Tab-separated table of C-alpha atoms in Angstrom:
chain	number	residue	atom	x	y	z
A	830	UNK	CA	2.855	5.007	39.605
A	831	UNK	CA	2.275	1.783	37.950
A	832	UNK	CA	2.585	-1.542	39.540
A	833	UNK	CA	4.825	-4.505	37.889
A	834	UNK	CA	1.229	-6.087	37.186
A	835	UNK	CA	0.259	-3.342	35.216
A	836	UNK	CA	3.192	-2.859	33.197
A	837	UNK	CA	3.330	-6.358	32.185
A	838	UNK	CA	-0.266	-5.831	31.159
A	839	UNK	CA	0.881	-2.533	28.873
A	840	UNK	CA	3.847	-4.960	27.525
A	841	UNK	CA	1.448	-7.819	26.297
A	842	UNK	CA	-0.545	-5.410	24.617
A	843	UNK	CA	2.063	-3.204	22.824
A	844	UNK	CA	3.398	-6.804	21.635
A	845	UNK	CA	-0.309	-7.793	20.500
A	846	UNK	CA	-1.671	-4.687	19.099
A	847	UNK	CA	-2.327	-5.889	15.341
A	848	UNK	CA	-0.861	-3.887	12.275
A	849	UNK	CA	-4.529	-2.355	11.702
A	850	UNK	CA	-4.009	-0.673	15.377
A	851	UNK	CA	-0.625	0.569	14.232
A	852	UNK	CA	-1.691	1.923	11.041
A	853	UNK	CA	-4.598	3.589	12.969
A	854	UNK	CA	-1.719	4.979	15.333
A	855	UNK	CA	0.329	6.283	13.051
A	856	UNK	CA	-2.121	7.587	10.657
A	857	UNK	CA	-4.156	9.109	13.006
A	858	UNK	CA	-2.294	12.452	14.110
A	859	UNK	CA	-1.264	12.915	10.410
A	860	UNK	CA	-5.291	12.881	9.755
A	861	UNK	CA	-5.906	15.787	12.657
A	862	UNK	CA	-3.219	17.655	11.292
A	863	UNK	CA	-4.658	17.627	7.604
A	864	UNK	CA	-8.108	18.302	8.592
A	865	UNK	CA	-7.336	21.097	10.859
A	866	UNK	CA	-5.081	22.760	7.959
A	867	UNK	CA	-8.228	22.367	5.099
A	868	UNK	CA	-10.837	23.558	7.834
A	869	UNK	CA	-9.041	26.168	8.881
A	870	UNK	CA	-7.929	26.915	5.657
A	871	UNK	CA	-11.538	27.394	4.459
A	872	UNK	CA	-10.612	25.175	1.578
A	873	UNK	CA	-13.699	24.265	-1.118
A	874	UNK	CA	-13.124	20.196	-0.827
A	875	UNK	CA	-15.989	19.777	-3.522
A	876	UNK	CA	-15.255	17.392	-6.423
A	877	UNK	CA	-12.242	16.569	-4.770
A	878	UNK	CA	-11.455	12.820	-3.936
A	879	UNK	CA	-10.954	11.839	-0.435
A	880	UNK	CA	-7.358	10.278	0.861
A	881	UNK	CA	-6.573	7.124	0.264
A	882	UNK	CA	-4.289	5.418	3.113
A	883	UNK	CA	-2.920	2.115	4.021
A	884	UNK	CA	-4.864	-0.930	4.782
A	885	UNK	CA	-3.764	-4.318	6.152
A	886	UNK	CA	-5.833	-7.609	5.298
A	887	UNK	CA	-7.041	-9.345	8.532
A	888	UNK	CA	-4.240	-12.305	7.796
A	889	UNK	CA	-1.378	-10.058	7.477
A	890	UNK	CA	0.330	-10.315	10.890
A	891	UNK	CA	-0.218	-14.123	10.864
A	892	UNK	CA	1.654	-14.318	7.601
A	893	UNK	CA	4.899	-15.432	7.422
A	894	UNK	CA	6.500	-13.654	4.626
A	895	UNK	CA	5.447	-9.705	4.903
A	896	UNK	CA	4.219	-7.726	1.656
A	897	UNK	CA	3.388	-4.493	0.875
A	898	UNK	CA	2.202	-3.657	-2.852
A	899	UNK	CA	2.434	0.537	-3.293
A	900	UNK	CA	0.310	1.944	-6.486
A	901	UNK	CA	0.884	5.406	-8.377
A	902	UNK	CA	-2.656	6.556	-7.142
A	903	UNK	CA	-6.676	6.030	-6.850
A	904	UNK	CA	-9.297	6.496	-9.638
A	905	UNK	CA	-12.132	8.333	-7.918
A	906	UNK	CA	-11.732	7.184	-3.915
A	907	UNK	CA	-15.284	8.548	-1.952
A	908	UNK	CA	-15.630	12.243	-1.263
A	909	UNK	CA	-12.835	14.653	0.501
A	910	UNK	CA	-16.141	16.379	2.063
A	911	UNK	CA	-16.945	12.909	4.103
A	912	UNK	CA	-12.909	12.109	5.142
A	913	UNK	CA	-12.908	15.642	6.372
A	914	UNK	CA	-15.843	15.559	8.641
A	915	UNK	CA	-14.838	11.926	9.558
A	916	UNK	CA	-11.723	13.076	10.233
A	917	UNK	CA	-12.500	16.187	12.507
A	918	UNK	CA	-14.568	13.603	14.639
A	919	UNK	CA	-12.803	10.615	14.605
A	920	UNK	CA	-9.208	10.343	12.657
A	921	UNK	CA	-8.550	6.850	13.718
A	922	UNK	CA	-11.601	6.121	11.657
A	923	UNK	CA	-10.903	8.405	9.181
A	924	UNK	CA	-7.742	6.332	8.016
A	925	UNK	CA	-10.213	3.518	7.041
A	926	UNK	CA	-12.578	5.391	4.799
A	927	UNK	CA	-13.911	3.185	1.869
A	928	UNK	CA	-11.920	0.297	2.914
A	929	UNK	CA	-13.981	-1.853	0.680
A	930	UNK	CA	-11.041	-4.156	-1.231
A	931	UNK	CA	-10.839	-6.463	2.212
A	932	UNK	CA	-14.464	-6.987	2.270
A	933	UNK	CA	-16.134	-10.416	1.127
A	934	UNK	CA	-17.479	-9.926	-2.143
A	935	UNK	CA	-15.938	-6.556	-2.321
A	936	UNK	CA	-12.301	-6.239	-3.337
A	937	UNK	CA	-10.855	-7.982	-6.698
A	938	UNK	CA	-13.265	-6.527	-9.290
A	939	UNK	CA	-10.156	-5.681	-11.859
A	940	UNK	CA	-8.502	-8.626	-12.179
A	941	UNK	CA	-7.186	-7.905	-15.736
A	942	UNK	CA	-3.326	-8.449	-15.629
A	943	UNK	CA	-2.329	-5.206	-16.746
A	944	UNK	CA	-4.418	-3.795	-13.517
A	945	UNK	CA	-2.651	-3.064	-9.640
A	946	UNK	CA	-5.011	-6.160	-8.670
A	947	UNK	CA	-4.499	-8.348	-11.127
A	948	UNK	CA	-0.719	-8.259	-10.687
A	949	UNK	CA	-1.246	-8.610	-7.009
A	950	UNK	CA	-3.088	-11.780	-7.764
A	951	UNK	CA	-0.891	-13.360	-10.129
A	952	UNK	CA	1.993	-12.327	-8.228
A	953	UNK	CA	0.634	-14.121	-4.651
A	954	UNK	CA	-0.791	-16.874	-6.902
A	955	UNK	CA	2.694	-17.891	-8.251
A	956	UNK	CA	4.434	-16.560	-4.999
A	957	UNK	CA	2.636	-19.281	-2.850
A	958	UNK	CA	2.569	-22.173	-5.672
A	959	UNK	CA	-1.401	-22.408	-6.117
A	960	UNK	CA	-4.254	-21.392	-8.455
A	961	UNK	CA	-6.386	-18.663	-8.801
A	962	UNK	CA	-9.163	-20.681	-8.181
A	963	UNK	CA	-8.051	-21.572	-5.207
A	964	UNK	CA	-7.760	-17.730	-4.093
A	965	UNK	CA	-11.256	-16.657	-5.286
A	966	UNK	CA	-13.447	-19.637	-5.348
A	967	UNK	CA	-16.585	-19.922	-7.413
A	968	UNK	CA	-19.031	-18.944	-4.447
A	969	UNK	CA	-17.342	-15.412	-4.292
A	970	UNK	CA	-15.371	-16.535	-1.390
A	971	UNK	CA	-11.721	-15.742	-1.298
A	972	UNK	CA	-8.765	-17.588	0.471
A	973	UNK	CA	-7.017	-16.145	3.389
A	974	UNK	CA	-3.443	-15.161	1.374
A	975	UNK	CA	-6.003	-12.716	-0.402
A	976	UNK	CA	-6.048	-10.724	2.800
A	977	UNK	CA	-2.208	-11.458	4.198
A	978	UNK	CA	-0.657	-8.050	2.720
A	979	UNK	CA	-0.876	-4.343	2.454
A	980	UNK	CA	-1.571	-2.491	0.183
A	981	UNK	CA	-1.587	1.842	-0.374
A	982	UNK	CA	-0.579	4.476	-2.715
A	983	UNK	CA	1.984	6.435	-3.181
A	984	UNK	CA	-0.210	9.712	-3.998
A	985	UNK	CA	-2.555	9.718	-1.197
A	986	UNK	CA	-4.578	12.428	-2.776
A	987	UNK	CA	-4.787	11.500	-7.035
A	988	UNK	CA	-3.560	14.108	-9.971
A	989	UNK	CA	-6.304	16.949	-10.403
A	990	UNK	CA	-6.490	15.388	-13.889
A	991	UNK	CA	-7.878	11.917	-13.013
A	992	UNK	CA	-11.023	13.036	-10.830
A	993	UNK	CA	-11.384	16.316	-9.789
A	994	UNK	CA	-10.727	18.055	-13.393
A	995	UNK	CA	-13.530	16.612	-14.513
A	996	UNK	CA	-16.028	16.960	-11.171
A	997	UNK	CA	-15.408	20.988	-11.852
A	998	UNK	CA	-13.091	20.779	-8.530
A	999	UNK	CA	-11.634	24.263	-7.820
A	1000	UNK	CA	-7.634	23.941	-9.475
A	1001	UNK	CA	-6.554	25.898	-6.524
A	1002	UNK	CA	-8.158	24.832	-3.458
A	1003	UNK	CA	-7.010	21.675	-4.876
A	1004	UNK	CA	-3.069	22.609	-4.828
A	1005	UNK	CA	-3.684	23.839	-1.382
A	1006	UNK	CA	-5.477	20.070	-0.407
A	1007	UNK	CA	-2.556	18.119	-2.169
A	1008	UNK	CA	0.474	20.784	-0.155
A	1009	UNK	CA	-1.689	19.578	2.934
A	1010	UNK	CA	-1.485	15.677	1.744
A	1011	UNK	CA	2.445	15.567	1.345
A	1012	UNK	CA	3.301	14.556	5.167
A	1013	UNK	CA	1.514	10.892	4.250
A	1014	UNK	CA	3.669	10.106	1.018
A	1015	UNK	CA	6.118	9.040	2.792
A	1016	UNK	CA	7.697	5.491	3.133
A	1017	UNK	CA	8.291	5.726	6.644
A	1018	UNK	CA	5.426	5.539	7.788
A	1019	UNK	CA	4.173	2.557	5.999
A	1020	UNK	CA	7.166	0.671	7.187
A	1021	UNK	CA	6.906	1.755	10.572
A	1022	UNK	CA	3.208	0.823	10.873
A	1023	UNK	CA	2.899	-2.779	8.712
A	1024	UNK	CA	6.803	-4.048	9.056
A	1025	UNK	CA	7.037	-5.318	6.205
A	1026	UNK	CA	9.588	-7.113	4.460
A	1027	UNK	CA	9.663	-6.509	0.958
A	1028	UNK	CA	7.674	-3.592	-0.676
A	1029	UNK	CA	6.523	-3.510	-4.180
A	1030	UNK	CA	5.713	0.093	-5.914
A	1031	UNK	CA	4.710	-0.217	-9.236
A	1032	UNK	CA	4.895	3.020	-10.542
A	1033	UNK	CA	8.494	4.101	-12.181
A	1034	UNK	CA	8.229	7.281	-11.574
A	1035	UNK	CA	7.601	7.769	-8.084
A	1036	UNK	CA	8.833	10.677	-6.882
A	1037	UNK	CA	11.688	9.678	-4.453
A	1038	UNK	CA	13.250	12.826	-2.883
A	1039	UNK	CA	9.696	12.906	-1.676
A	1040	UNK	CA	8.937	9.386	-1.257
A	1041	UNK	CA	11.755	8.053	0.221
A	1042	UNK	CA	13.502	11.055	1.844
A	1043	UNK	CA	13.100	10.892	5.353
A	1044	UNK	CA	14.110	7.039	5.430
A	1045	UNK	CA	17.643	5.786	5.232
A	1046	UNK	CA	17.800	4.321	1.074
A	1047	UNK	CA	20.468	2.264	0.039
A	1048	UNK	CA	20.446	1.580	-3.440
A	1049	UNK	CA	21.234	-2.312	-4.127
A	1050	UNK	CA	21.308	-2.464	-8.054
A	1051	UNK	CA	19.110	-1.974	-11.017
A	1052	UNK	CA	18.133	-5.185	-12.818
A	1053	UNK	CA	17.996	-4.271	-16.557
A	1054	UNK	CA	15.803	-6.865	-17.560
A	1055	UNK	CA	13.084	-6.703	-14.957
A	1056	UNK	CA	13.155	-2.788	-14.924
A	1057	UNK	CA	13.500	-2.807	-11.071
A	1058	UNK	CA	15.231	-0.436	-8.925
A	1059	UNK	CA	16.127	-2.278	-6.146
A	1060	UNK	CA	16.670	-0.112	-2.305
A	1061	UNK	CA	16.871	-1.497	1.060
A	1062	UNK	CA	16.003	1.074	3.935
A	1063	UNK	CA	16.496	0.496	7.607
A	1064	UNK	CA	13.616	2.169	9.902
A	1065	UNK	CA	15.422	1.316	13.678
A	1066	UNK	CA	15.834	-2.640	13.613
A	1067	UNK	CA	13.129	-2.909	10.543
A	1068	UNK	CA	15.023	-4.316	7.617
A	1069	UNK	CA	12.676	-3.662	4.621
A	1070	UNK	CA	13.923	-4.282	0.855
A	1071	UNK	CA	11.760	-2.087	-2.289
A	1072	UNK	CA	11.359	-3.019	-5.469
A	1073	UNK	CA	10.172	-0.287	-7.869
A	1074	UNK	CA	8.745	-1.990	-10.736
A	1075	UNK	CA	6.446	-0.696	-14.028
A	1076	UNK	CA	3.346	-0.440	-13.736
A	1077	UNK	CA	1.587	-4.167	-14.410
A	1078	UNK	CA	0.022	-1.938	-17.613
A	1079	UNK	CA	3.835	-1.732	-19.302
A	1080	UNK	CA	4.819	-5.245	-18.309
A	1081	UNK	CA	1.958	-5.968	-20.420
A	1082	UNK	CA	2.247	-4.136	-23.236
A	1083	UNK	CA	5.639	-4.183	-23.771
A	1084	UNK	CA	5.905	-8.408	-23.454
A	1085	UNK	CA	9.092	-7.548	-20.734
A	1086	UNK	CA	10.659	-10.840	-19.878
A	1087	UNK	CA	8.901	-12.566	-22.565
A	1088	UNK	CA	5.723	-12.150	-21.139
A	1089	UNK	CA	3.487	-11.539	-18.069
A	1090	UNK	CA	3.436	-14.502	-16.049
A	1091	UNK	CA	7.332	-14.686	-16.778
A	1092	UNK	CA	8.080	-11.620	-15.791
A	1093	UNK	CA	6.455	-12.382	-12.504
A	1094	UNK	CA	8.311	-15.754	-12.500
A	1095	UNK	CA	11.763	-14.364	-13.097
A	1096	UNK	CA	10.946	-11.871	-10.362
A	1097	UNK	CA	10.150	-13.970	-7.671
A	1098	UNK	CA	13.972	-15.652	-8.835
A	1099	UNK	CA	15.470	-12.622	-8.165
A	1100	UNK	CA	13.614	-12.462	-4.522
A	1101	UNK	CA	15.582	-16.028	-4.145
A	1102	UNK	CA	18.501	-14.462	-4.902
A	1103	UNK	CA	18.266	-11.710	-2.501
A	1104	UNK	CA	17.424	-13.926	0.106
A	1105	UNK	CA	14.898	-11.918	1.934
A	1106	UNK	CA	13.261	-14.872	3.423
A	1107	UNK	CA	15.148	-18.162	4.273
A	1108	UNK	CA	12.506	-20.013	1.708
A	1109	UNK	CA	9.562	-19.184	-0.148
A	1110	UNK	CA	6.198	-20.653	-0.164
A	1111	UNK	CA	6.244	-21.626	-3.876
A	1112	UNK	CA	9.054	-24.093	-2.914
A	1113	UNK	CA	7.735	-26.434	0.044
């Protein structure tokens, strides 16, 4: 039976586990589950990329204003061979696997804007009123808003036609490996794990009776001229708004909004409007 003492010790520490714990804690049984299923399974993992799962900079429970940016997929992520024997030995670890983008020197090689990154950048850069320069200085250093969000996928496991076509993976051991991946595309456990306020995914076509089903989705609106869908889902007392936006490639390429930076500009209006925060950074 536990004393008062040592219940107020289990209380501090639920309240100060950080979001990287969480993620670890929510991941984690997901991971045992999938590995057991491919082992067991027999599955042929080779040519097939590993998972790719959440990760939270080091700064993102000390920010103020809570971001999660949500891709289409990976382009080649490490090995499913490694995650797997990772993951039979140690899940929790497992979940980090080639988490190289919140590494000095490492992250913020494709800055282009029509790139995941370089939207991120440009978005946070305009978002908090600074420079680029003054996120990723000239010494290869980067400033801490470069590690205050989260960022993931919503494919965990890529297409078969972006990386394992092409390293001869076996097409139906592949199938079998993706059926096993489904359980982690799924909203809900992003927001349960990271909290966060506001979630970009910029991918259009994201497939939401998978996505989003187990979460309850309001639909707010659909702005026209940003080409964002607009939901706000409740997980218990987390209030989180998503906006599904193009990929930064089509913002590009089609000049929405007049351009790139004023696309990103007239979006961070519409955040004012919504009033997910009180205030935003770019305005003190």
């Amino acid at each position: 039976m536990c004393s008062d003492r040592d219940k107020d010790i289990e209380t501090t520490y639920i309240m100060n586990k950080s979001t990287q714990d969480k993620i670890r804690e929510e991941y984690a049984p997901l991971v045992k589950t999938f590995v057991e299923n491919v082992i067991n399974s027999k599955l042929n993992t080779e040519g097939v990329p590993a998972l790719n799962l959440p990760k939270a900079g080091d700064y993102y429970d000390e920010c103020t204003h809570k971001i999660a940016f949500i891709g289409m997929e990976t382009k080649g992520w490490g090995k499913m061979s490694e995650f797997i024997k990772l993951g039979s030995k140690l899940p929790e670890e497992a979940i980090n696997y080639k988490d190289l983008w919140f590494k000095e020197g490492k992250r913020y090689k494709h800055l282009k804007p029509a790139t995941f990154w370089g939207f991120i950048v440009t978005f946070l850069e305009k978002f908090y009123g600074c420079t680029k320069r003054r996120l990723i200085r000239k010494d290869g250093t980067y400033h801490e808003i470069l590690s205050s969000f989260v960022w993931g996928n919503c494919n965990s496991l890529e297409r078969y036609c972006v990386t394992a076509k092409k390293n001869n993976a076996d097409k139906s051991h592949w199938e079998k490996i993706k059926e096993f991946s489904f359980p982690f595309d799924d909203i809900e456990h992003i927001i349960k794990a990271t909290k966060p306020q506001l979630i970009f995914i910029t991918y259009t076509k994201v497939d939401k009776d998978r996505y989003l089903k187990s979460v309850g989705c309001e639909k707010i609106i659909s702005n026209k001229n940003l080409h964002l869908h607009h939901y706000s889902i409740e997980v218990g007392e987390q209030k989180t708004h998503v906006f599904i936006i193009p990929h930064p490639t089509w913002i590009v390429r089609s000049k929405c909004y007049g351009g790139y930076k004023k696309y990103i500009k007239e979006l961070i209006n519409y955040i004012k409007e919504c009033s997910i925060w009180s205030d935003l950074p770019v305005d003190k």
